[in-house]
Short mmCIF file of N, CA and C and ligand atoms in Angstrom, two decimals:
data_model
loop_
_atom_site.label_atom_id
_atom_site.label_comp_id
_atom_site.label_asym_id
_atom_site.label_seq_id
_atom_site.Cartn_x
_atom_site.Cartn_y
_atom_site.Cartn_z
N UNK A 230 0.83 -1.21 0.00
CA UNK A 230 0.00 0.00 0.00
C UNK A 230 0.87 1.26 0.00
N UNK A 231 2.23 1.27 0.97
CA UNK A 231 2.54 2.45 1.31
C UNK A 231 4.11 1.70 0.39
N UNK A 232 4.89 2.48 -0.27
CA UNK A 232 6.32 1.80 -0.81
C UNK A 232 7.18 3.02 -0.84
N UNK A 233 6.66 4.15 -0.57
CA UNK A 233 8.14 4.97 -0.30
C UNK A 233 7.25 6.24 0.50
N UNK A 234 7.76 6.40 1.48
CA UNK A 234 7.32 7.42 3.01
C UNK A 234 8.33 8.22 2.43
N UNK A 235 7.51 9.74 2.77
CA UNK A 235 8.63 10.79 3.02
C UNK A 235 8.38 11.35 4.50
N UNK A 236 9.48 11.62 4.99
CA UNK A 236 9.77 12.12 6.20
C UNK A 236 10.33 13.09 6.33
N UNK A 237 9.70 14.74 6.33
CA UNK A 237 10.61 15.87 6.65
C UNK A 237 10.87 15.90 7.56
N UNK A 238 12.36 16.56 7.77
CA UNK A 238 13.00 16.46 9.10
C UNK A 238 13.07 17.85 9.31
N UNK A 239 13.46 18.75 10.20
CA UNK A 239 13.95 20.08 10.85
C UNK A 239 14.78 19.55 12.08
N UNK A 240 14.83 18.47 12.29
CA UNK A 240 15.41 17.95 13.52
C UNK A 240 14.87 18.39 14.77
N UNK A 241 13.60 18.59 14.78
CA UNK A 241 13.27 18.75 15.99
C UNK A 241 12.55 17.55 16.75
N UNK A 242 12.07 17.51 18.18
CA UNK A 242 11.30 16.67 18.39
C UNK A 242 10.55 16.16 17.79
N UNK A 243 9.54 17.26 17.24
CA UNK A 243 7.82 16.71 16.16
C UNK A 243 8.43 15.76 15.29
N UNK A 244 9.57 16.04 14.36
CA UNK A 244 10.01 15.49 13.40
C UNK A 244 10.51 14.30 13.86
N UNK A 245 10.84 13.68 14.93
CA UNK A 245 12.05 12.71 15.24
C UNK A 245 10.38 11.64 15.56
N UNK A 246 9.45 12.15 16.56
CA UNK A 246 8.37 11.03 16.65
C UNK A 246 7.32 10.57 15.69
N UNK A 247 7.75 11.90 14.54
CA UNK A 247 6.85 10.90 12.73
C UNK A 247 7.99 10.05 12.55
N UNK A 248 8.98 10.44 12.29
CA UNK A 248 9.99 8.94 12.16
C UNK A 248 9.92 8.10 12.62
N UNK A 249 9.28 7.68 14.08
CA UNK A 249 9.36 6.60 14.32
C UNK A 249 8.25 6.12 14.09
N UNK A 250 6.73 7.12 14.05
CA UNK A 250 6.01 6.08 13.43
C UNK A 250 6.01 5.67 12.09
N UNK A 251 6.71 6.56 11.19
CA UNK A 251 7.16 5.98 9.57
C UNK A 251 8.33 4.72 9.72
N UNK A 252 8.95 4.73 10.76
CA UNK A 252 9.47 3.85 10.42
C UNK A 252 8.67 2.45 10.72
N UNK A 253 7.15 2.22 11.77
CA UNK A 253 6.53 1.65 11.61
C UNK A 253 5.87 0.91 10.86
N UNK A 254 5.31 2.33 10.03
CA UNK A 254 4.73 1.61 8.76
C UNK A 254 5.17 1.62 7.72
N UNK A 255 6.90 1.58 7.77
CA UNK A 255 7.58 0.87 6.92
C UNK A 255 7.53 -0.75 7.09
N UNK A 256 8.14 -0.81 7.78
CA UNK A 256 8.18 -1.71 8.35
C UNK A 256 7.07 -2.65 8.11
N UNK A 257 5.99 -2.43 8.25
CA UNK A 257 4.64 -3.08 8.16
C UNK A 257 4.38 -3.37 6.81
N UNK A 258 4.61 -1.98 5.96
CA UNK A 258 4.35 -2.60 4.37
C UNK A 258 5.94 -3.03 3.72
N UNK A 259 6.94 -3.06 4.37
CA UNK A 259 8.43 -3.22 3.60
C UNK A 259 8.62 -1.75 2.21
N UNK A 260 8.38 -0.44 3.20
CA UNK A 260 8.31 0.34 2.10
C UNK A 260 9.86 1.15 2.70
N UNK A 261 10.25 1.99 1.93
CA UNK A 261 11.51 2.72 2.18
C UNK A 261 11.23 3.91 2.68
N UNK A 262 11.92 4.84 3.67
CA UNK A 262 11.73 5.78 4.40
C UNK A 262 12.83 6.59 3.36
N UNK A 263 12.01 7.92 3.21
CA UNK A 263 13.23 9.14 2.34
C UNK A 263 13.14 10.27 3.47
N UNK A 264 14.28 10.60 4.19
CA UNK A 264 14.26 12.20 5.21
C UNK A 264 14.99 12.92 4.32
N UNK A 265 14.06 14.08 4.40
CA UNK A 265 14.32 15.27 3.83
C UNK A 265 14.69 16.72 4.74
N UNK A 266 15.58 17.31 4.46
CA UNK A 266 15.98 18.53 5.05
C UNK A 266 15.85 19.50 4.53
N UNK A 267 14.77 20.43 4.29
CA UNK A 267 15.26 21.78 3.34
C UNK A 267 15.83 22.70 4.35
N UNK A 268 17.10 23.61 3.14
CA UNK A 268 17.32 24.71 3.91
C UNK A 268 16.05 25.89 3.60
N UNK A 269 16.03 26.52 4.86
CA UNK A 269 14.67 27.30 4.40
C UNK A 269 15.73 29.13 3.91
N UNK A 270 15.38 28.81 2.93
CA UNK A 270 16.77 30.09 2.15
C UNK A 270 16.19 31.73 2.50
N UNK A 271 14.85 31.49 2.56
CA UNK A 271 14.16 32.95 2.64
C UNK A 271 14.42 33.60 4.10
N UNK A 272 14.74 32.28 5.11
CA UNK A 272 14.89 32.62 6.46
C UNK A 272 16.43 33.33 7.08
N UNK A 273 17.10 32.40 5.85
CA UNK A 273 18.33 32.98 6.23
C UNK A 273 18.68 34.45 5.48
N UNK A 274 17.93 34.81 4.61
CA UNK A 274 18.62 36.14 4.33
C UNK A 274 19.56 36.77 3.17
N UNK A 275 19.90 37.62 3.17
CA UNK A 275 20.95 38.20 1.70
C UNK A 275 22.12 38.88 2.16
N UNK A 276 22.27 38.90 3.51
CA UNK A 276 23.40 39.69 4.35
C UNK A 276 24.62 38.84 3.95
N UNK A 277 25.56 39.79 4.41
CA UNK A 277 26.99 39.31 4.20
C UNK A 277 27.26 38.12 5.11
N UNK A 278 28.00 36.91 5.07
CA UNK A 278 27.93 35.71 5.58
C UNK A 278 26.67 34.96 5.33
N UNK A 279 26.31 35.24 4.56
CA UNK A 279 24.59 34.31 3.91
C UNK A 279 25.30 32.85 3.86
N UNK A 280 26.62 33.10 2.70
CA UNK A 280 26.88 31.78 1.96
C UNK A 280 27.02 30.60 3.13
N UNK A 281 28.13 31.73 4.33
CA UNK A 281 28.63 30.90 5.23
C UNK A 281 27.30 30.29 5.67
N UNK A 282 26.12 30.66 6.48
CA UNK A 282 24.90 30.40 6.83
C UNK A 282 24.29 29.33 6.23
N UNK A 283 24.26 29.43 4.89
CA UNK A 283 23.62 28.24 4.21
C UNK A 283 24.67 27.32 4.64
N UNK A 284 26.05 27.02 4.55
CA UNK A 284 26.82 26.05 4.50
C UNK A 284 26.58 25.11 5.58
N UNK A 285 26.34 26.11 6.90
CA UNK A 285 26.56 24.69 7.96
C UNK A 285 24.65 24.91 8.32
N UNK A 286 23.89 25.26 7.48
CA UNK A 286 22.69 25.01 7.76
C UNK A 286 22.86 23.41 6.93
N UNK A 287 23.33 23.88 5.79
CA UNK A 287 23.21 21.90 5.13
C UNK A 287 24.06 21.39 5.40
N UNK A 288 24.71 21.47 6.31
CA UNK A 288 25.92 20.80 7.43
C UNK A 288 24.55 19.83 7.93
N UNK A 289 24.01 20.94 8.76
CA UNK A 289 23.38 20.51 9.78
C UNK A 289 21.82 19.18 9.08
N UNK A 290 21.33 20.01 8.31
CA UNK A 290 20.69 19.33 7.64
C UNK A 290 21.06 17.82 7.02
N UNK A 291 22.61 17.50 6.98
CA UNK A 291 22.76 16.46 6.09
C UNK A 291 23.20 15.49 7.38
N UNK A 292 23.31 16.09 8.55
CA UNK A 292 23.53 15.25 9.65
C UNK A 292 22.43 14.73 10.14
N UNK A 293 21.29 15.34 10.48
CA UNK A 293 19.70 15.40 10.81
C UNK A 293 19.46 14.10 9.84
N UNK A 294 19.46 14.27 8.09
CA UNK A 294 18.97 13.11 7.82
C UNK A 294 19.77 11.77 7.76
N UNK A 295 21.38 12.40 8.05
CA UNK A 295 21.86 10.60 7.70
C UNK A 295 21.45 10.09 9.48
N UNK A 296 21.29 10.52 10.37
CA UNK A 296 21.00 10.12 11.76
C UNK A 296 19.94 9.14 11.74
N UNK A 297 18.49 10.15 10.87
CA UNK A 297 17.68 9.29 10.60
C UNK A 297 17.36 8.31 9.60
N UNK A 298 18.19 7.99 8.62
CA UNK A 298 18.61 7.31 7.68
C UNK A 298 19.18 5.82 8.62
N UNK A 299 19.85 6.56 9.61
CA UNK A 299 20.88 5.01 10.52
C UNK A 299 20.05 4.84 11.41
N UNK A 300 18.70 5.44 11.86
CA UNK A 300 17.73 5.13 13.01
C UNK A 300 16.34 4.26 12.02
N UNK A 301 16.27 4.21 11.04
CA UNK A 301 15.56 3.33 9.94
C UNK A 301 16.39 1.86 9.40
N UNK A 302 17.23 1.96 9.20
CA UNK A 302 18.43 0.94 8.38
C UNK A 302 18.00 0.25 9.67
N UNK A 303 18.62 0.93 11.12
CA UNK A 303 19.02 0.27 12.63
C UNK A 303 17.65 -0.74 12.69
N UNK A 304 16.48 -0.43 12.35
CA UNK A 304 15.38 -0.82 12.63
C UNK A 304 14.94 -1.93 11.51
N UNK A 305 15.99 -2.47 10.08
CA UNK A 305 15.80 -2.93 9.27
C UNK A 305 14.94 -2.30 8.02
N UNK A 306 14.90 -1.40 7.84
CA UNK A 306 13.65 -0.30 7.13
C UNK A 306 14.93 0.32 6.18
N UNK A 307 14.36 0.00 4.70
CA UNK A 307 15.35 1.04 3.73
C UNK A 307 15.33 2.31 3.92
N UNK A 308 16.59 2.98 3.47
CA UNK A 308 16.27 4.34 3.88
C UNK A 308 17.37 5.71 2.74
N UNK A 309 17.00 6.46 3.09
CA UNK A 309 17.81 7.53 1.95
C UNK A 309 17.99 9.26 3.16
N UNK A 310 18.97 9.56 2.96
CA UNK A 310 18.60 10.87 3.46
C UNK A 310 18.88 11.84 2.02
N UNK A 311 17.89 13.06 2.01
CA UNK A 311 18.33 14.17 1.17
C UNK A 311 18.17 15.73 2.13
N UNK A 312 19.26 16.62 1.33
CA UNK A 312 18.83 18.20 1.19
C UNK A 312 18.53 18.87 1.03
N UNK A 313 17.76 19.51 0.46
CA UNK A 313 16.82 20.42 -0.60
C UNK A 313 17.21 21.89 -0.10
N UNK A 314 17.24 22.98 -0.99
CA UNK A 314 17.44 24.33 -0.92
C UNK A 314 15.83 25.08 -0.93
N UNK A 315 14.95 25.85 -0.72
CA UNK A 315 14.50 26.74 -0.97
C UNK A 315 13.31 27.04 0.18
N UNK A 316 12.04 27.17 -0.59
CA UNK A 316 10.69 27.16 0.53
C UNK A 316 10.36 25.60 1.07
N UNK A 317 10.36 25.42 2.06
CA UNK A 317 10.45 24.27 2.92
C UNK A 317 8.92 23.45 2.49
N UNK A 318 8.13 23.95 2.42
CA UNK A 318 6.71 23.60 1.91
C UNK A 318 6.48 22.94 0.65
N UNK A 319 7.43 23.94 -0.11
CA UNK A 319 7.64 23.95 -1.87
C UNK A 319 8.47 22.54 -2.02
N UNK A 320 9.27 22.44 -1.47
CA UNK A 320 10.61 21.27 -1.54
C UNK A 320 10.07 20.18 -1.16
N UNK A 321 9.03 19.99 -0.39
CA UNK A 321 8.49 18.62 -0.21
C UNK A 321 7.69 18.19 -0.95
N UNK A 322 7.15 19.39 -1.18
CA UNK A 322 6.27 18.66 -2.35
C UNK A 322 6.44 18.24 -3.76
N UNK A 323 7.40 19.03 -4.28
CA UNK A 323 8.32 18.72 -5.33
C UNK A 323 9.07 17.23 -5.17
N UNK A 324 9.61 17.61 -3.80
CA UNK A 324 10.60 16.11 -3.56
C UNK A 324 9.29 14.83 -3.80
N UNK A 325 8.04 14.93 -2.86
CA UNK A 325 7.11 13.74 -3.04
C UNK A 325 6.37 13.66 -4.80
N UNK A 326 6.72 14.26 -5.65
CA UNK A 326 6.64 14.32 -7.00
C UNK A 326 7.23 14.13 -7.67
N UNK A 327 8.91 13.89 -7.32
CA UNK A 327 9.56 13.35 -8.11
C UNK A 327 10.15 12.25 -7.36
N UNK A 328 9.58 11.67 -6.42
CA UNK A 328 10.64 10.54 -6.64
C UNK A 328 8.87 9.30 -5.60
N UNK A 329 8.02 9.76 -6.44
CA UNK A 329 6.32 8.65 -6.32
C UNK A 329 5.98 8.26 -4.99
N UNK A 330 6.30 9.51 -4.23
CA UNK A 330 5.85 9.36 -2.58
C UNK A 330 4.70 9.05 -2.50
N UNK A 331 4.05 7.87 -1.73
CA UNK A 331 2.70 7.45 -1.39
C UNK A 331 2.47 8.15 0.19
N UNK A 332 3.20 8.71 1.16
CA UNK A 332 2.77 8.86 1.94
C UNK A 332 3.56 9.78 2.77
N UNK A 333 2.94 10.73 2.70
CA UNK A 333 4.30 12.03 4.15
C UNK A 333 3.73 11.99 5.13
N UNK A 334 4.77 11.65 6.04
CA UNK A 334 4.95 11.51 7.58
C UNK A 334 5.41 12.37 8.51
N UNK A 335 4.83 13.53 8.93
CA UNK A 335 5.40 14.86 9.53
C UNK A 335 4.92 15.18 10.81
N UNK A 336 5.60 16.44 11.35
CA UNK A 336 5.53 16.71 13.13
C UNK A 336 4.38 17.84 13.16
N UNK A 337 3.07 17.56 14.12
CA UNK A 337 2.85 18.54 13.68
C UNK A 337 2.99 19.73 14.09
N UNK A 338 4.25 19.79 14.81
CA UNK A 338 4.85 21.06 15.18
C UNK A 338 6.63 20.45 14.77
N UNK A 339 7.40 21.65 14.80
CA UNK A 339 8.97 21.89 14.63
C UNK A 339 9.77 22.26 15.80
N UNK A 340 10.75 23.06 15.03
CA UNK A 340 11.58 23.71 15.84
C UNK A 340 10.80 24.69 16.69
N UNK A 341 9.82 25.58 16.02
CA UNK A 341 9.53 26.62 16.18
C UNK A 341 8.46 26.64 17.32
N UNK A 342 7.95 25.47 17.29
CA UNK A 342 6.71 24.91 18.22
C UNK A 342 5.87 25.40 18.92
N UNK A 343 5.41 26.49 18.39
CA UNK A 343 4.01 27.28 19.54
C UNK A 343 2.93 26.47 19.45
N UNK A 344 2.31 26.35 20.52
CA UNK A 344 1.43 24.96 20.41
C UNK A 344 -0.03 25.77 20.49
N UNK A 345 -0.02 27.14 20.29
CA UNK A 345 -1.29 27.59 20.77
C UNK A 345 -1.65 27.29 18.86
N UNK A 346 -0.94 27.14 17.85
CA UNK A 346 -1.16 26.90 16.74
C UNK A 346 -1.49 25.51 16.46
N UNK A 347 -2.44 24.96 15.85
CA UNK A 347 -2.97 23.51 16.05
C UNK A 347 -1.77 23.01 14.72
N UNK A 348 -1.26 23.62 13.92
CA UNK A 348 -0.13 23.31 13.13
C UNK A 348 0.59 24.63 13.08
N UNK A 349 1.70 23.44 12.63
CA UNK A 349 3.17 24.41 12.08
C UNK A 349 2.52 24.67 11.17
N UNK A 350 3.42 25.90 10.54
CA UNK A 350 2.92 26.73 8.83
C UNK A 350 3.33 25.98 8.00
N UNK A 351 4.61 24.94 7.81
CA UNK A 351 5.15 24.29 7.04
C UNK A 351 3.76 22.93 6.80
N UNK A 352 4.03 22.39 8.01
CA UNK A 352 3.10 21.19 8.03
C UNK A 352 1.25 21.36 7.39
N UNK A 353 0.89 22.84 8.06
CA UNK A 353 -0.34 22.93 7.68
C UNK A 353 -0.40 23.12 5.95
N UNK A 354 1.05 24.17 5.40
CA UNK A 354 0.81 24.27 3.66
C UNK A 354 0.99 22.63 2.93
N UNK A 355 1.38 21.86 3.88
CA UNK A 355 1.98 20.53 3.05
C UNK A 355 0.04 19.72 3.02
N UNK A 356 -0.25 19.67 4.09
CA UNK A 356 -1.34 19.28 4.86
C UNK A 356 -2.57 19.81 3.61
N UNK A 357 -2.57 21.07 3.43
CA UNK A 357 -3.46 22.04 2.34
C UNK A 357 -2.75 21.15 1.11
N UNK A 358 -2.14 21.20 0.75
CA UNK A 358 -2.05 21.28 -0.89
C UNK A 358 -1.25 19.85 -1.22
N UNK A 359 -1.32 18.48 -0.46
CA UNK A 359 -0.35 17.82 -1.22
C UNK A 359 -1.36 16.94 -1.49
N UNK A 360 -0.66 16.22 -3.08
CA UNK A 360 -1.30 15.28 -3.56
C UNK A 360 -1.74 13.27 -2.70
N UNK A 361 -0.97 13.35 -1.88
CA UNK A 361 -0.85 12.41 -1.43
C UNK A 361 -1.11 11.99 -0.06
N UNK A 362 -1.50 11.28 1.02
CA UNK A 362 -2.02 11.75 2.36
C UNK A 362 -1.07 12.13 3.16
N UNK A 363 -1.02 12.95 4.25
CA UNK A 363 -0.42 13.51 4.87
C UNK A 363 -0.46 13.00 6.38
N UNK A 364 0.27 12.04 7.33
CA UNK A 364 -0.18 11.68 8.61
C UNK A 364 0.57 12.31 9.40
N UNK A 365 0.38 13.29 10.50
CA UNK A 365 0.74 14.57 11.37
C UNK A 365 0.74 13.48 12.59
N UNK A 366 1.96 13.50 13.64
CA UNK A 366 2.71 13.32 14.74
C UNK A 366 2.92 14.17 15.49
N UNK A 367 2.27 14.34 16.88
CA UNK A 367 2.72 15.47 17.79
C UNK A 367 3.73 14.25 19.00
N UNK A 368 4.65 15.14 19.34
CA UNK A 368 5.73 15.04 19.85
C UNK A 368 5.27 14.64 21.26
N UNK A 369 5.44 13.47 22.16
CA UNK A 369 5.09 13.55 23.74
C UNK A 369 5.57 15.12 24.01
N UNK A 370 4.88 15.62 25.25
CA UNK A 370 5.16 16.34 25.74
C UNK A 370 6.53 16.54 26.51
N UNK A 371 7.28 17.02 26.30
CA UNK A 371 8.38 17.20 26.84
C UNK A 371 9.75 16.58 26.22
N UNK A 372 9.43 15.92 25.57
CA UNK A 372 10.39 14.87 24.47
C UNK A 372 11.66 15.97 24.15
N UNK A 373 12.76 15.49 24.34
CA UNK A 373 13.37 16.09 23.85
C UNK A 373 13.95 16.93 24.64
N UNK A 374 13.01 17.49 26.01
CA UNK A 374 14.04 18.61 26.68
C UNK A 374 14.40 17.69 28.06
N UNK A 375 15.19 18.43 28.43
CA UNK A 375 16.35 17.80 29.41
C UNK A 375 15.45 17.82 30.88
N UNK A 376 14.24 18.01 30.93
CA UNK A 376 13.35 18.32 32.23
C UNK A 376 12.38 17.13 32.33
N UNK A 377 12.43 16.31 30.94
CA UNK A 377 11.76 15.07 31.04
C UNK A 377 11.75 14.40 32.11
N UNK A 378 12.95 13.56 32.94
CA UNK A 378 13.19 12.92 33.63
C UNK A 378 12.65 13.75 35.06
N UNK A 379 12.66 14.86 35.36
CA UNK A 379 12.94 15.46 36.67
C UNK A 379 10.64 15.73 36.33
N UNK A 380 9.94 15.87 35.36
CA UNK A 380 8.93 15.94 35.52
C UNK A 380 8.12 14.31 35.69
N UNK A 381 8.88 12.95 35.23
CA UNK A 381 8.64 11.80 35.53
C UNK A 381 8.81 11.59 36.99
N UNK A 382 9.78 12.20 37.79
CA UNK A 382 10.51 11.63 39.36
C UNK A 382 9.02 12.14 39.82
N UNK A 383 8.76 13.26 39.17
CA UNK A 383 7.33 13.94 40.22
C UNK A 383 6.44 13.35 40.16
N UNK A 384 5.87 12.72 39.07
CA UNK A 384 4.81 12.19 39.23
C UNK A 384 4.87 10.71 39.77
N UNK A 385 5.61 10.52 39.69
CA UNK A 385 6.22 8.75 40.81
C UNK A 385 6.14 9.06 41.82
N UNK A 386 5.54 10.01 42.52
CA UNK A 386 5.87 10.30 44.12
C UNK A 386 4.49 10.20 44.63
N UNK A 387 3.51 10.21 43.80
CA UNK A 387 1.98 10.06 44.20
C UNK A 387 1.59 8.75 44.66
P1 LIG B 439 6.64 27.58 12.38
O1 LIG B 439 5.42 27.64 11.52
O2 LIG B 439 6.86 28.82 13.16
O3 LIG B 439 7.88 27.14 11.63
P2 LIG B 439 6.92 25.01 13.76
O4 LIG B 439 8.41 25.05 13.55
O5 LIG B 439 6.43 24.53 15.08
O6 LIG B 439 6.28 26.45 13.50
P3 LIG B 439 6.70 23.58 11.24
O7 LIG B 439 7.89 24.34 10.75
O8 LIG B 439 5.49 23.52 10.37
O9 LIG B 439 6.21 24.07 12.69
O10 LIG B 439 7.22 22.10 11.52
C1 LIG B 439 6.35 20.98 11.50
C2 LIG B 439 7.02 19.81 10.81
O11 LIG B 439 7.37 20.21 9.48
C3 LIG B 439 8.34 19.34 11.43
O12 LIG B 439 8.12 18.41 12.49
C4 LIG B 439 8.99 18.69 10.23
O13 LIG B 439 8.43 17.41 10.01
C5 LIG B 439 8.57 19.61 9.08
N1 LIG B 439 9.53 20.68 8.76
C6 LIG B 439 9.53 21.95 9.23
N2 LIG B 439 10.55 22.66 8.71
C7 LIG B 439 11.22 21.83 7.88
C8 LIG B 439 12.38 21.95 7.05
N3 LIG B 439 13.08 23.09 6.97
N4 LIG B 439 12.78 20.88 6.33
C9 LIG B 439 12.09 19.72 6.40
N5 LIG B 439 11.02 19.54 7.17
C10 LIG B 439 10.56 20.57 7.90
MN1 LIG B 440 9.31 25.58 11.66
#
């Protein structure tokens, strides 16, 4: 049913707990997981040190997906990481058009994560306009920050 998942990454929490359920239902149908990184180019700007900026943004980006590339493989699940340059919205959808994505797997929050927004802007334009279904992952609460453990000790004390 499902034979190639796309998975945008930003490396944040939202993004890291659609991976694991894509890597689920990889797993389930034997389909291949693709993480994608765009740099978001409009964010960074036209100032002097731009170039430098983009560079270790797809530094960062190409680390984000080979991580999750070796957290899919690790799990037996094919896998690919890519980079993409431009509008973060634009690039996925292009990316799930050229290479016969049946299914995107996204956070439905990021880096940016205000939760009083029921979606990210990225996730909600992908969500609006893509050809293909879209399954949205919100992040446990606290995932990811270093206060996890010390808000678990508390509630063990009841
Ligand atoms: P904001 O709208 O302020 O950016 P946000 O960061 O909480 O809020 P989104 O950016 O929409 O929300 O992030 C939601 C999901 O979209 C992430 O979990 C990730 O899957 C995907 N995503 C966001 N930015 C990128 C990006 N630059 N490259 C690839 N995927 C992205
Ligand atoms: Mn964002």
């Amino acid at each position: 049913m499902y034979e190639d998942i796309l998975v945008p990454t930003d490396g944040s929490a939202g993004a890291s707990a659609a991976l694991d359920e894509a890597i689920e239902l990889a797993t389930q149908f034997d389909a291949t997981v693709h993480s994608l990184y765009v740099v978001d180019v409009a964010s960074v700007g036209t100032e002097v040190g731009t170039v430098d900026l983009v560079e270790s943004f797809e530094q960062m980006g190409e680390d984000a997906t080979e991580a999750a590339a070796t957290r899919a493989r690790d799990a037996g699940v094919e896998a690919t990481g890519s980079v993409a340059a431009g509008s973060p919205h634009r690039e996925i959808l292009d990316y799930a058009d050229d290479h016969g994505i049946d299914l995107v797997v996204m956070g439905t929050h990021g880096r940016t994560g205000l939760e009083r927004y029921l979606l990210g802007s990225v996730t909600e334009k992908v969500v609006r306009t893509a050809d293909v279904p879209v399954l949205t992952v919100r992040a446990d609460e606290g995932e990811g920050e270093e206060e996890s453990d010390a808000e678990d000790t508390e509630e063990a004390g009841e």
